[in-house]
PDB file of C-alpha atoms in Angstrom:
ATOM      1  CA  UNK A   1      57.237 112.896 116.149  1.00  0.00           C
ATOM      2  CA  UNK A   2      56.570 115.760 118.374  1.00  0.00           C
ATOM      3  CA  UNK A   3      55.192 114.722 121.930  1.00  0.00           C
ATOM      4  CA  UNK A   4      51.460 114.994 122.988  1.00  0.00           C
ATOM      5  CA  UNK A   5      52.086 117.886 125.596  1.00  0.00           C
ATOM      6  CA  UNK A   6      48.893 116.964 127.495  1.00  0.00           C
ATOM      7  CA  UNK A   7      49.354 113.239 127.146  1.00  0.00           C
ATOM      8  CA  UNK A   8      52.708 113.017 128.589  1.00  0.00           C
ATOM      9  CA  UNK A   9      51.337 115.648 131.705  1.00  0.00           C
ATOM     10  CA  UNK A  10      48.407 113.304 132.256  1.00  0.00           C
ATOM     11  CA  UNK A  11      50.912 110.503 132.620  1.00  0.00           C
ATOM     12  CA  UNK A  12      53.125 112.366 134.954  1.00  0.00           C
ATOM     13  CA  UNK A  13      50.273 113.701 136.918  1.00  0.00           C
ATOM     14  CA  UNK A  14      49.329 109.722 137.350  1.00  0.00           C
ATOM     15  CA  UNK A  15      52.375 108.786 138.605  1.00  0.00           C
ATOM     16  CA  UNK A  16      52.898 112.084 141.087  1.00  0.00           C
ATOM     17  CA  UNK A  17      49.575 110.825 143.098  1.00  0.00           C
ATOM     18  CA  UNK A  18      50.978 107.743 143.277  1.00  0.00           C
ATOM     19  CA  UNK A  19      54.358 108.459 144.201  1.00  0.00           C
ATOM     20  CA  UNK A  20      52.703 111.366 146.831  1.00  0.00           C
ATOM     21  CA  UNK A  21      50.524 108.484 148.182  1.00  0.00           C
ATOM     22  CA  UNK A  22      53.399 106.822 149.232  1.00  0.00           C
ATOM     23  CA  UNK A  23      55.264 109.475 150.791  1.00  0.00           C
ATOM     24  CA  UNK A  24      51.826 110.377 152.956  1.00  0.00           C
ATOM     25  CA  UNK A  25      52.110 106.592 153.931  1.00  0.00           C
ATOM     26  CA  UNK A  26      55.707 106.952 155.172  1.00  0.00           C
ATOM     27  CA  UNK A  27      54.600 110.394 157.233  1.00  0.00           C
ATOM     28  CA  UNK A  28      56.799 112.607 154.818  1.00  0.00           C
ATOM     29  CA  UNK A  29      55.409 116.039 154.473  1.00  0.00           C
ATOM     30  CA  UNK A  30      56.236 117.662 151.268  1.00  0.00           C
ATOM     31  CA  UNK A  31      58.459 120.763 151.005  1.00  0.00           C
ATOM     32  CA  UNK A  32      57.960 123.660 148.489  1.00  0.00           C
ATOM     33  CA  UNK A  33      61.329 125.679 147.601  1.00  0.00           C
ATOM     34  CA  UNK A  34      61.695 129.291 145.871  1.00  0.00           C
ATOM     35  CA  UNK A  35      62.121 129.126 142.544  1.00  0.00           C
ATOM     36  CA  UNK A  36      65.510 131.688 142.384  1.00  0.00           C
ATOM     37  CA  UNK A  37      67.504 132.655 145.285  1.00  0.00           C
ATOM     38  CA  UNK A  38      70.176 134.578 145.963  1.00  0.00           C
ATOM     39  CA  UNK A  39      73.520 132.752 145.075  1.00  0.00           C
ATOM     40  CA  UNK A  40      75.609 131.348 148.367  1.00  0.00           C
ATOM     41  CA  UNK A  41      78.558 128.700 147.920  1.00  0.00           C
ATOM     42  CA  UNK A  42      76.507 126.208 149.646  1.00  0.00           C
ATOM     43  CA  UNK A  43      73.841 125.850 147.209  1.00  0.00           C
ATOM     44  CA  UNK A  44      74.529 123.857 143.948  1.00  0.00           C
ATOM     45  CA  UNK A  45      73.220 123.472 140.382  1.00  0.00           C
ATOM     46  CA  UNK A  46      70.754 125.681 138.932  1.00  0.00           C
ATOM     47  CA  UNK A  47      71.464 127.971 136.320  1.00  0.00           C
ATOM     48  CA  UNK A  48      73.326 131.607 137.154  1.00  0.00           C
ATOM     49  CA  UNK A  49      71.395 134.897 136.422  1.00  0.00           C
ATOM     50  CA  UNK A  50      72.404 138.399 137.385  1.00  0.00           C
ATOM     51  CA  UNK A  51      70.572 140.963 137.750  1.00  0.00           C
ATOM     52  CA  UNK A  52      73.856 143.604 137.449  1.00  0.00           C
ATOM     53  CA  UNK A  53      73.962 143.605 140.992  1.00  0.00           C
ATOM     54  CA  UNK A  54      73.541 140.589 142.456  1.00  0.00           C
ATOM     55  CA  UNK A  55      74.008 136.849 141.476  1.00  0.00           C
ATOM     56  CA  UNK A  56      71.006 134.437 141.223  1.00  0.00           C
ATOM     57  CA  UNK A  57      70.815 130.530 140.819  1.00  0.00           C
ATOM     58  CA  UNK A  58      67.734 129.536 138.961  1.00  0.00           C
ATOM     59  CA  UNK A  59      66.809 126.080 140.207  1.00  0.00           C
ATOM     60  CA  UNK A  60      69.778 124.919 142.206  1.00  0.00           C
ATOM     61  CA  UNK A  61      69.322 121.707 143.500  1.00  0.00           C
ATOM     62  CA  UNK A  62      67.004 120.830 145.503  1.00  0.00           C
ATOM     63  CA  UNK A  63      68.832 118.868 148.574  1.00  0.00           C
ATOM     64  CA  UNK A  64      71.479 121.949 148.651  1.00  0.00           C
ATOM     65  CA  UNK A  65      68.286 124.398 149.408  1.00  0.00           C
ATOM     66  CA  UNK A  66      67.029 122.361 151.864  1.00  0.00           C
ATOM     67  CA  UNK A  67      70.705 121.952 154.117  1.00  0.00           C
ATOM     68  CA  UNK A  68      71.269 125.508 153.277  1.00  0.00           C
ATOM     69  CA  UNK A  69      67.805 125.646 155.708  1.00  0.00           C
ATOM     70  CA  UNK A  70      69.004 123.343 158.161  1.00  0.00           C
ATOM     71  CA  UNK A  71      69.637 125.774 161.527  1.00  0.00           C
ATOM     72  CA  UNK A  72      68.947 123.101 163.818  1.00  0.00           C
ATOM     73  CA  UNK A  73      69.193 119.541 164.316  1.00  0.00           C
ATOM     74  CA  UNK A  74      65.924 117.750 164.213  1.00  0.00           C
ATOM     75  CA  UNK A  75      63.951 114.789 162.867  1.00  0.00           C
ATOM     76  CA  UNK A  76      61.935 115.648 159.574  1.00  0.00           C
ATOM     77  CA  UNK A  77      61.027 113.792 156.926  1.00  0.00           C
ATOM     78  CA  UNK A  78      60.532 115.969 153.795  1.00  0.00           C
ATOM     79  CA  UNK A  79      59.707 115.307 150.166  1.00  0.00           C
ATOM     80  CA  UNK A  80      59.366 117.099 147.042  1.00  0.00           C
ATOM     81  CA  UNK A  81      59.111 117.346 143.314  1.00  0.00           C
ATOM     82  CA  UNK A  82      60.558 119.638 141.106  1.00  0.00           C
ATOM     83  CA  UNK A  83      62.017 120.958 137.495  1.00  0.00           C
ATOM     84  CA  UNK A  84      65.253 120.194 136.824  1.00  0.00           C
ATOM     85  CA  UNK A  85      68.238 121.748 134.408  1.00  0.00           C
ATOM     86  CA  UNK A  86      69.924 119.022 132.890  1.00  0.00           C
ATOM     87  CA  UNK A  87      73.556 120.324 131.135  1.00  0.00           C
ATOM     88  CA  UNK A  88      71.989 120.471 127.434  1.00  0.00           C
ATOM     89  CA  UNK A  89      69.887 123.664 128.763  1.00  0.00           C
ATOM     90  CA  UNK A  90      66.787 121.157 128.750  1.00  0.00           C
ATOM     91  CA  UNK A  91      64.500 120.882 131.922  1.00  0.00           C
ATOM     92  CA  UNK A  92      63.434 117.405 133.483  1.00  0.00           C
ATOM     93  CA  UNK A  93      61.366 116.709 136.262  1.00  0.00           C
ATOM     94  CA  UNK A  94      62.737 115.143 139.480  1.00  0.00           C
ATOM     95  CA  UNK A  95      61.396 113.392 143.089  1.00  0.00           C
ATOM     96  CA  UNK A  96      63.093 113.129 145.943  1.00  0.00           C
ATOM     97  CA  UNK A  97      63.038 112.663 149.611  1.00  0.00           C
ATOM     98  CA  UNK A  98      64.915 114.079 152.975  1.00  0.00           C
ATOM     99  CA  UNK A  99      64.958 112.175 156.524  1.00  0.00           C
ATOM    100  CA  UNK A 100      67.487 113.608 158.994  1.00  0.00           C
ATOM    101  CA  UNK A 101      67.665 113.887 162.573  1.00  0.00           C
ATOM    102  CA  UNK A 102      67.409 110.054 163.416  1.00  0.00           C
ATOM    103  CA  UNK A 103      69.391 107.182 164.396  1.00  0.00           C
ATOM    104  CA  UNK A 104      71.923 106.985 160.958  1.00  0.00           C
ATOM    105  CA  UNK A 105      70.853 103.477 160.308  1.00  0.00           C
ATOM    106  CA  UNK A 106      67.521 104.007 160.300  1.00  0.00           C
ATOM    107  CA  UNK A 107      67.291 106.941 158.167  1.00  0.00           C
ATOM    108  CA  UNK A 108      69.130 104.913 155.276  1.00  0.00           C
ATOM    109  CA  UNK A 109      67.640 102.219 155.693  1.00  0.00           C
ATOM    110  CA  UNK A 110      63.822 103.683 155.527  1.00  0.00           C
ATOM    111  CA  UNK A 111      65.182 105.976 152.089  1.00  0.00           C
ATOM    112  CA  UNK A 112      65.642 102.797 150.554  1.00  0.00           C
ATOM    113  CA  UNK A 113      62.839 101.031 152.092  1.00  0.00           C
ATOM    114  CA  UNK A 114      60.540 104.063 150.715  1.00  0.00           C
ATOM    115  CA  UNK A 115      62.516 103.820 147.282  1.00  0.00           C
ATOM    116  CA  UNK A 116      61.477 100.265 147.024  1.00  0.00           C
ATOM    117  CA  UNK A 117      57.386 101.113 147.844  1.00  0.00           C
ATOM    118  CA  UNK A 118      57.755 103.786 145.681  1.00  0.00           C
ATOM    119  CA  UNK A 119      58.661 101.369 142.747  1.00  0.00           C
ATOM    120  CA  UNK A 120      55.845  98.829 143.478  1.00  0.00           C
ATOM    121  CA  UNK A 121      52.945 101.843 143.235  1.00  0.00           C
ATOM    122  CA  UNK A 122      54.337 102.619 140.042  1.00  0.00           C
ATOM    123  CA  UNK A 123      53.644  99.065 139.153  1.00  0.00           C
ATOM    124  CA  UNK A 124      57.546  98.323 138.809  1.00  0.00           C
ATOM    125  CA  UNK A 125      58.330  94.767 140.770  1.00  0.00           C
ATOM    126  CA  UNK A 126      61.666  93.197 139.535  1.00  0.00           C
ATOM    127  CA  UNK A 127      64.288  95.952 140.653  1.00  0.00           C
ATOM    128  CA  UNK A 128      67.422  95.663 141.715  1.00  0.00           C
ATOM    129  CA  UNK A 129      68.360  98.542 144.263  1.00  0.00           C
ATOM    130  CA  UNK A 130      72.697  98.811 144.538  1.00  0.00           C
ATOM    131  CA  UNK A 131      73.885 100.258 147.613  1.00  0.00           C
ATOM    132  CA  UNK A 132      77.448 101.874 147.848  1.00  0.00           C
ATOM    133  CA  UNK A 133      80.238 103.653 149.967  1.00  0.00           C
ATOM    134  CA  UNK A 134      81.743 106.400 149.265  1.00  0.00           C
ATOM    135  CA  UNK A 135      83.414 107.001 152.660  1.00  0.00           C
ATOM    136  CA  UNK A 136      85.429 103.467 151.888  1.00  0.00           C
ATOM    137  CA  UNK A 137      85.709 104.413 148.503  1.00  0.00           C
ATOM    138  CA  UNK A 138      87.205 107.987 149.177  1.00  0.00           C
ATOM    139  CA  UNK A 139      89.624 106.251 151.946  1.00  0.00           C
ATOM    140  CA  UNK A 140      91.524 104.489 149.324  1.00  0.00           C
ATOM    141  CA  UNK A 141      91.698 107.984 147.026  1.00  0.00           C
ATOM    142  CA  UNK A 142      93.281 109.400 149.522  1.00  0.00           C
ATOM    143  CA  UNK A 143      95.868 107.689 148.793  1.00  0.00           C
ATOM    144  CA  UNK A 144      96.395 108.982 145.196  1.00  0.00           C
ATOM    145  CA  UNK A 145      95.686 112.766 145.428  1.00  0.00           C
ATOM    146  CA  UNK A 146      96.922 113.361 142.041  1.00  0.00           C
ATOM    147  CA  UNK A 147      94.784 110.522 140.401  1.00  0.00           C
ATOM    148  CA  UNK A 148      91.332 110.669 142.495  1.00  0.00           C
ATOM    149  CA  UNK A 149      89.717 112.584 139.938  1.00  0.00           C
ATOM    150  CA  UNK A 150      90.502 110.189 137.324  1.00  0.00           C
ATOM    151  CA  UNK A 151      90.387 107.186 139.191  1.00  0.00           C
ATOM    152  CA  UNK A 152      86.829 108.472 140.015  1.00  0.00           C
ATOM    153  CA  UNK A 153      85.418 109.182 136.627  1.00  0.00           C
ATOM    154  CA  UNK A 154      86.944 105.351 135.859  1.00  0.00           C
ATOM    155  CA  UNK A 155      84.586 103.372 138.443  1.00  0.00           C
ATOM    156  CA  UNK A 156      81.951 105.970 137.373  1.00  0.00           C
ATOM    157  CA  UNK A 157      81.846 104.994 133.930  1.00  0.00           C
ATOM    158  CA  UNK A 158      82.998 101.107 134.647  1.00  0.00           C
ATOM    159  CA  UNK A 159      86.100 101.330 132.927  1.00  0.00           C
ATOM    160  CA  UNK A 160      88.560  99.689 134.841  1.00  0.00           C
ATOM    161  CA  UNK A 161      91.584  99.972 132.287  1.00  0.00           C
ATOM    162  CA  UNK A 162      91.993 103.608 132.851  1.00  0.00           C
ATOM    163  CA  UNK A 163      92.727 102.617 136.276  1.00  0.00           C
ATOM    164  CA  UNK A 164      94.983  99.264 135.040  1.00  0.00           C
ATOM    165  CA  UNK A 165      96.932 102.171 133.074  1.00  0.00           C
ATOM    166  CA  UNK A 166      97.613 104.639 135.709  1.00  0.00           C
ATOM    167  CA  UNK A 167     101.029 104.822 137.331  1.00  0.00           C
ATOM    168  CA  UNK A 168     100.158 103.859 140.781  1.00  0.00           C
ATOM    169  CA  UNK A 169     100.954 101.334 143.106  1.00  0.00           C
ATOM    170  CA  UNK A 170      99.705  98.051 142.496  1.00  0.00           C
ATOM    171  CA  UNK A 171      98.182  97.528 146.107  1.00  0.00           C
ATOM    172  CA  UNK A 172      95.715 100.754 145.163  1.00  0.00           C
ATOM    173  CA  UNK A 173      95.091  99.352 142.023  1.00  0.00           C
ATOM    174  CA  UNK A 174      94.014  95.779 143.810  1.00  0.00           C
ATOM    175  CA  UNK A 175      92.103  97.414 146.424  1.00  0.00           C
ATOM    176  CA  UNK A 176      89.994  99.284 143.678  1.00  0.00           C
ATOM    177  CA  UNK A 177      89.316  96.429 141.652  1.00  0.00           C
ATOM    178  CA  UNK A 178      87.885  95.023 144.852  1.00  0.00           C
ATOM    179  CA  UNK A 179      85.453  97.754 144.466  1.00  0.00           C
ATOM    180  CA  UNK A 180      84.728  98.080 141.112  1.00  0.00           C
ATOM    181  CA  UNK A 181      84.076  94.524 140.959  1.00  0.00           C
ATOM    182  CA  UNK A 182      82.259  93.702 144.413  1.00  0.00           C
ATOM    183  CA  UNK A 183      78.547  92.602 144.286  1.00  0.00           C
ATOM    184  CA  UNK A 184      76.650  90.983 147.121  1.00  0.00           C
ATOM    185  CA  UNK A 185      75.343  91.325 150.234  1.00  0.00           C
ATOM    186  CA  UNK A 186      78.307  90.854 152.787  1.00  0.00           C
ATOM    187  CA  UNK A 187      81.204  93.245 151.747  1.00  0.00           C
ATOM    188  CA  UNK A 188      82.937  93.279 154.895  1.00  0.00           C
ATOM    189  CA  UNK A 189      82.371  97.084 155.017  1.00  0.00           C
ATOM    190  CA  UNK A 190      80.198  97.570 158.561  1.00  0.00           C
ATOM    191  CA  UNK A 191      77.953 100.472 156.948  1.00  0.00           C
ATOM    192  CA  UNK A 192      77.295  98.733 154.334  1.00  0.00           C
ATOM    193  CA  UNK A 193      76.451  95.349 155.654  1.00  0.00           C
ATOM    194  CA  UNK A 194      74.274  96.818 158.368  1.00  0.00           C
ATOM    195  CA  UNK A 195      72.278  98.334 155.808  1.00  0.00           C
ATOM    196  CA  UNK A 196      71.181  95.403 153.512  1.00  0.00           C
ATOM    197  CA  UNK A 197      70.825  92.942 156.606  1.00  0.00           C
ATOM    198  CA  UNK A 198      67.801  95.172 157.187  1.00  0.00           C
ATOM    199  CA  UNK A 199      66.423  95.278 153.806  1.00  0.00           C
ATOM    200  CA  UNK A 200      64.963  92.007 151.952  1.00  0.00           C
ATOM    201  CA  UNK A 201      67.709  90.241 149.813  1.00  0.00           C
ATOM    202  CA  UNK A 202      65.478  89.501 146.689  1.00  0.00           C
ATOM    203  CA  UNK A 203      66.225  93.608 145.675  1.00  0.00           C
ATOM    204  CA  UNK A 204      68.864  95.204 147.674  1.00  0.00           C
ATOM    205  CA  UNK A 205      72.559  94.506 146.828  1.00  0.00           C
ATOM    206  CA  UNK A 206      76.065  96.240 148.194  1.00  0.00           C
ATOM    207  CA  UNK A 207      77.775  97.256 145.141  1.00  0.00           C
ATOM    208  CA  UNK A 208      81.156  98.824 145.998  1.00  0.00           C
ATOM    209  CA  UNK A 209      81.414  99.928 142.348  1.00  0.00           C
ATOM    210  CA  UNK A 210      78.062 102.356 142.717  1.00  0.00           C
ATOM    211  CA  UNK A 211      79.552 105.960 142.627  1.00  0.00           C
ATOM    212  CA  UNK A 212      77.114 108.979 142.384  1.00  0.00           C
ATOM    213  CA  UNK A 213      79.190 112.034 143.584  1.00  0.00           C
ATOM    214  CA  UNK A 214      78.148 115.727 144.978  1.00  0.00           C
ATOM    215  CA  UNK A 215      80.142 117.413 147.495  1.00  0.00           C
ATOM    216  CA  UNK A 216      77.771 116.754 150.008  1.00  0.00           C
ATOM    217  CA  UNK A 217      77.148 113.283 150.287  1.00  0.00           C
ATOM    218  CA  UNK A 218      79.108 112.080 152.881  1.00  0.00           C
ATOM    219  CA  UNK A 219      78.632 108.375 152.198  1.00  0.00           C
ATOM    220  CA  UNK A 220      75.540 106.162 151.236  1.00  0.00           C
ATOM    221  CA  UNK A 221      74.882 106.368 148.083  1.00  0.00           C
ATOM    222  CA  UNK A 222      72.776 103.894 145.925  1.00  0.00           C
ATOM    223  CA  UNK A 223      71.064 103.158 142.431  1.00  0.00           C
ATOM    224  CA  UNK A 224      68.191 101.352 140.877  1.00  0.00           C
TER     225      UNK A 224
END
């Protein structure tokens, strides 16, 4: 059955206020980007249009626009929502949030502190919020140039006997088993462990195994 067009925009437009509301509370001002803009290597996503002269993205993401912006180093804390292309050619909508500029800790620890008041508005109160590495996990890939894209996909998609299979040495294959199977709140890894001891223990867990890659995450990633 086809959608209600108007009831599923009344139901987004409910939750938007909400999830606004929140943002307002946290002093996050939100951002408005161009729809198409000239194509640079720094920006990413979006879908490529030419005009026979010069090269377009159509929505590129969001975060790349914003650090393609950043000329200066200073505390903001931005928000914003926007359509999305997803890879069938279909369009979603997506939220998300900026802080940069502060102490390190404290920006990722008030991201996730906002992700977790952004769940209660929307009436959602048993979550689970994972919280990974990517600088520890990249510091073992380093280690097996030849296999990191593989080995990545693997502890994307939890399958740990691509990995098992691989023709690598067995300490790499130990210390990635350590991190696809790690769940808790002390992993021994000081970014990590900083992070959760500031966060309540009911909803936020380090899970070594949480991998969401783009090229310019540098390290902290997490999931619901």
């Amino acid at each position: 059955m086809k959608k209600d067009f108007f009831s599923e925009n009344g139901k987004i437009a409910g939750l938007s206020k909400r999830i606004r509301a929140v943002f307002d509370d946290w002093n996050y001002e939100e951002i408005f980007l161009p729809f198409m803009e000239e194509y640079t290597d720094s920006l990413r996503g979006g879908l490529k249009h030419t005009d026979g002269k010069r090269f377009y993205l159509i929505k590129p993401d969001v975060t790349s626009q914003i650090i393609d912006r950043m000329k200066q180093r200073k505390t903001y804390r931005y928000f914003y929502f926007s359509d999305y292309f997803l890879g069938d050619g279909s369009c979603s909508i997506q939220f998300g949030a900026e802080f940069v500029g502060a102490n390190p800790l404290q920006e990722k620890v008030e991201i996730l502190q906002v992700v977790a008041s952004i769940l209660r508005a929307v009436d959602v109160s048993d979550f689970y919020v994972d919280v990974g590495s990517l600088k520890h996990l990249n510091e073992i890939l380093e280690k097996i140039p030849e296999r990191r894209r593989e080995a990545m996909e693997a502890l994307k998609s939890r399958n740990f006997t691509v990995i098992e299979d691989m023709n690598i040495d067995e300490e790499i294959k130990e210390a990635l088993w350590k991190i696809f199977s790690f769940r808790g709140r002390k992993s021994g890894i000081p970014q990590l462990d900083r992070i959760v001891d500031h966060l309540p223990e009911e909803h936020f867990f380090i899970d070594t195994g949480t991998v969401r890659y783009l090229d310019y995450y540098e390290d902290i990633v997490f999931e619901v």
